[in-house]
Amino acid sequence: VASGSHMAPVAIGSMLAVQIYTFGAVSGGFLNPAVTLAVLLSRRDKIGPRNAALYMAAQFLGGIVAGFMAFAGTETSFCYDFAVTKSFGTSFELEWFFSMALCGVVLAAGTSNDAPNQYFGFAIGCSVIGGALACGGFDQCSFNPAVTVGMNLANYANSN
């Protein structure tokens, strides 16, 4: 992402798909608090309120640790910069829309009656790739509140 490569959305979505296949059997593939909340609210008995709260706390803690590790490893940071994006409203709308799309794909492919299936990780990763490519130039495309919090806290800690 820091390289500014046009392939960053493909790399991010591909890594998400790999992580979902890898950790799906351990945690259900819950890596995003928005997705965890969506699955809880779906009432499909895939996660209970207590575990959802614990997962979301762990996800936010992981996002914060990852933000600071990225800052330590690269000695640079970034945050949502509305001078780069079009506006707060545009960013909010795109984040909201594509986060809902991601949650919808998780609910359809990852918690459906045939889950786990062979395609759920790929479908979820591709939803992130598609969202990030569609938002290019308008938004910095997190679709994950834990990532957004982590990268912004690390940026605020950066005195440069």
Short mmCIF file of C-alpha atoms in Angstrom, two decimals:
data_model
loop_
_atom_site.label_atom_id
_atom_site.label_comp_id
_atom_site.label_asym_id
_atom_site.label_seq_id
_atom_site.Cartn_x
_atom_site.Cartn_y
_atom_site.Cartn_z
CA VAL A 1 0.00 0.00 0.00
CA ALA A 2 2.78 2.43 0.90
CA SER A 3 4.36 1.90 -2.51
CA GLY A 4 1.35 3.47 -4.19
CA SER A 5 1.07 0.52 -6.57
CA HIS A 6 -2.11 0.17 -8.59
CA MET A 7 -2.01 -3.52 -7.65
CA ALA A 8 -2.51 -2.81 -3.92
CA PRO A 9 -6.24 -3.71 -4.03
CA VAL A 10 -5.42 -7.07 -5.60
CA ALA A 11 -2.72 -7.76 -3.01
CA ILE A 12 -4.98 -6.79 -0.10
CA GLY A 13 -7.99 -8.75 -1.35
CA SER A 14 -5.84 -11.79 -2.13
CA MET A 15 -4.27 -11.76 1.33
CA LEU A 16 -7.72 -11.43 2.90
CA ALA A 17 -8.89 -14.49 0.96
CA VAL A 18 -5.85 -16.47 2.11
CA GLN A 19 -6.39 -15.39 5.73
CA ILE A 20 -10.05 -16.41 5.58
CA TYR A 21 -9.17 -19.86 4.24
CA THR A 22 -6.40 -20.17 6.84
CA PHE A 23 -8.28 -18.96 9.91
CA GLY A 24 -11.84 -19.81 8.93
CA ALA A 25 -11.77 -23.11 10.78
CA VAL A 26 -10.36 -21.44 13.90
CA SER A 27 -12.43 -18.28 14.25
CA GLY A 28 -14.99 -18.46 11.47
CA GLY A 29 -12.85 -16.03 9.48
CA PHE A 30 -13.98 -13.07 11.58
CA LEU A 31 -11.30 -10.47 10.85
CA ASN A 32 -13.44 -7.34 10.65
CA PRO A 33 -15.70 -5.87 13.38
CA ALA A 34 -18.28 -4.76 10.80
CA VAL A 35 -18.53 -8.33 9.51
CA THR A 36 -18.68 -9.75 13.04
CA LEU A 37 -21.56 -7.39 13.85
CA ALA A 38 -23.36 -8.28 10.60
CA VAL A 39 -23.10 -12.01 11.33
CA LEU A 40 -24.31 -11.47 14.91
CA LEU A 41 -27.28 -9.39 13.73
CA SER A 42 -28.16 -11.99 11.08
CA ARG A 43 -29.24 -14.34 13.90
CA ARG A 44 -27.85 -17.38 12.10
CA ASP A 45 -26.31 -18.67 15.32
CA LYS A 46 -22.77 -18.42 13.92
CA ILE A 47 -21.62 -16.24 16.85
CA GLY A 48 -23.18 -15.22 20.15
CA PRO A 49 -23.20 -11.72 21.67
CA ARG A 50 -20.41 -12.46 24.19
CA ASN A 51 -18.07 -13.94 21.61
CA ALA A 52 -18.92 -11.18 19.12
CA ALA A 53 -17.93 -8.55 21.69
CA LEU A 54 -14.69 -10.39 22.48
CA TYR A 55 -13.89 -10.85 18.77
CA MET A 56 -14.53 -7.17 18.04
CA ALA A 57 -12.33 -6.10 20.95
CA ALA A 58 -9.56 -8.39 19.66
CA GLN A 59 -10.03 -7.09 16.11
CA PHE A 60 -9.67 -3.46 17.23
CA LEU A 61 -6.64 -4.34 19.35
CA GLY A 62 -5.14 -6.17 16.36
CA GLY A 63 -5.79 -3.16 14.12
CA ILE A 64 -4.08 -0.83 16.57
CA VAL A 65 -1.07 -3.13 17.00
CA ALA A 66 -0.81 -3.58 13.23
CA GLY A 67 -0.96 0.19 12.66
CA PHE A 68 1.91 0.78 15.06
CA MET A 69 3.90 -2.18 13.68
CA ALA A 70 3.52 -0.78 10.16
CA PHE A 71 4.66 2.61 11.43
CA ALA A 72 7.65 1.05 13.21
CA GLY A 73 8.59 -1.04 10.18
CA THR A 74 8.27 1.69 7.55
CA GLU A 75 8.96 4.80 9.65
CA THR A 76 6.03 6.43 7.90
CA SER A 77 2.29 6.54 8.44
CA PHE A 78 -0.86 7.67 6.69
CA CYS A 79 -4.44 8.40 7.57
CA TYR A 80 -7.63 9.40 5.84
CA ASP A 81 -6.73 12.71 4.27
CA PHE A 82 -9.70 14.51 2.80
CA ALA A 83 -7.31 16.72 0.80
CA VAL A 84 -6.43 13.54 -1.11
CA THR A 85 -9.93 12.11 -1.21
CA LYS A 86 -12.87 14.08 -2.51
CA SER A 87 -14.64 14.85 0.78
CA PHE A 88 -15.71 13.39 4.10
CA GLY A 89 -19.18 12.71 2.68
CA THR A 90 -17.82 10.84 -0.34
CA SER A 91 -15.46 8.77 1.80
CA PHE A 92 -18.19 7.98 4.33
CA GLU A 93 -20.62 6.96 1.60
CA LEU A 94 -18.10 4.71 -0.17
CA GLU A 95 -16.88 3.12 3.07
CA TRP A 96 -20.47 2.49 4.15
CA PHE A 97 -21.58 1.10 0.79
CA PHE A 98 -18.62 -1.24 0.23
CA SER A 99 -18.55 -2.36 3.88
CA MET A 100 -22.21 -3.36 3.45
CA ALA A 101 -21.30 -5.15 0.21
CA LEU A 102 -18.52 -7.01 2.03
CA CYS A 103 -20.88 -7.97 4.84
CA GLY A 104 -23.46 -9.12 2.30
CA VAL A 105 -20.95 -11.38 0.59
CA VAL A 106 -19.89 -12.83 3.94
CA LEU A 107 -23.51 -13.51 4.85
CA ALA A 108 -24.29 -15.06 1.45
CA ALA A 109 -21.11 -17.09 0.94
CA GLY A 110 -19.64 -17.54 4.40
CA THR A 111 -22.66 -18.20 6.61
CA SER A 112 -25.06 -19.78 4.11
CA ASN A 113 -26.39 -23.31 4.47
CA ASP A 114 -23.59 -24.72 2.27
CA ALA A 115 -20.79 -22.96 4.18
CA PRO A 116 -18.00 -23.75 4.44
CA ASN A 117 -17.83 -24.12 0.70
CA GLN A 118 -14.94 -23.92 -1.75
CA TYR A 119 -15.49 -20.33 -2.81
CA PHE A 120 -16.31 -18.28 0.30
CA GLY A 121 -12.78 -16.94 0.88
CA PHE A 122 -12.34 -16.09 -2.79
CA ALA A 123 -15.71 -14.34 -2.96
CA ILE A 124 -14.97 -12.28 0.16
CA GLY A 125 -11.48 -11.33 -1.08
CA CYS A 126 -12.87 -10.35 -4.48
CA SER A 127 -15.46 -8.08 -2.87
CA VAL A 128 -12.60 -6.15 -1.26
CA ILE A 129 -10.66 -6.05 -4.54
CA GLY A 130 -13.72 -4.79 -6.41
CA GLY A 131 -14.55 -2.19 -3.77
CA ALA A 132 -11.00 -0.89 -3.59
CA LEU A 133 -10.70 -0.65 -7.37
CA ALA A 134 -14.07 1.10 -7.63
CA CYS A 135 -13.17 3.62 -4.91
CA GLY A 136 -9.74 4.46 -6.33
CA GLY A 137 -9.22 8.20 -6.35
CA PHE A 138 -12.29 8.88 -4.22
CA ASP A 139 -11.50 7.10 -0.98
CA GLN A 140 -8.62 5.27 0.67
CA CYS A 141 -10.72 2.11 1.04
CA SER A 142 -10.46 0.43 4.41
CA PHE A 143 -13.86 -1.32 4.70
CA ASN A 144 -12.67 -2.34 8.18
CA PRO A 145 -13.17 -0.09 11.23
CA ALA A 146 -10.30 -1.78 13.11
CA VAL A 147 -7.86 -0.98 10.29
CA THR A 148 -9.09 2.61 10.11
CA VAL A 149 -8.66 3.13 13.86
CA GLY A 150 -5.22 1.47 13.90
CA MET A 151 -3.77 3.43 11.00
CA ASN A 152 -5.14 6.73 12.27
CA LEU A 153 -3.80 6.23 15.81
CA ALA A 154 -0.37 5.36 14.42
CA ASN A 155 -0.51 8.45 12.23
CA TYR A 156 -1.38 10.67 15.20
CA ALA A 157 1.62 9.21 17.06
CA ASN A 158 3.88 10.14 14.13
CA SER A 159 5.40 13.53 14.96
CA ASN A 160 6.59 14.11 11.38
#
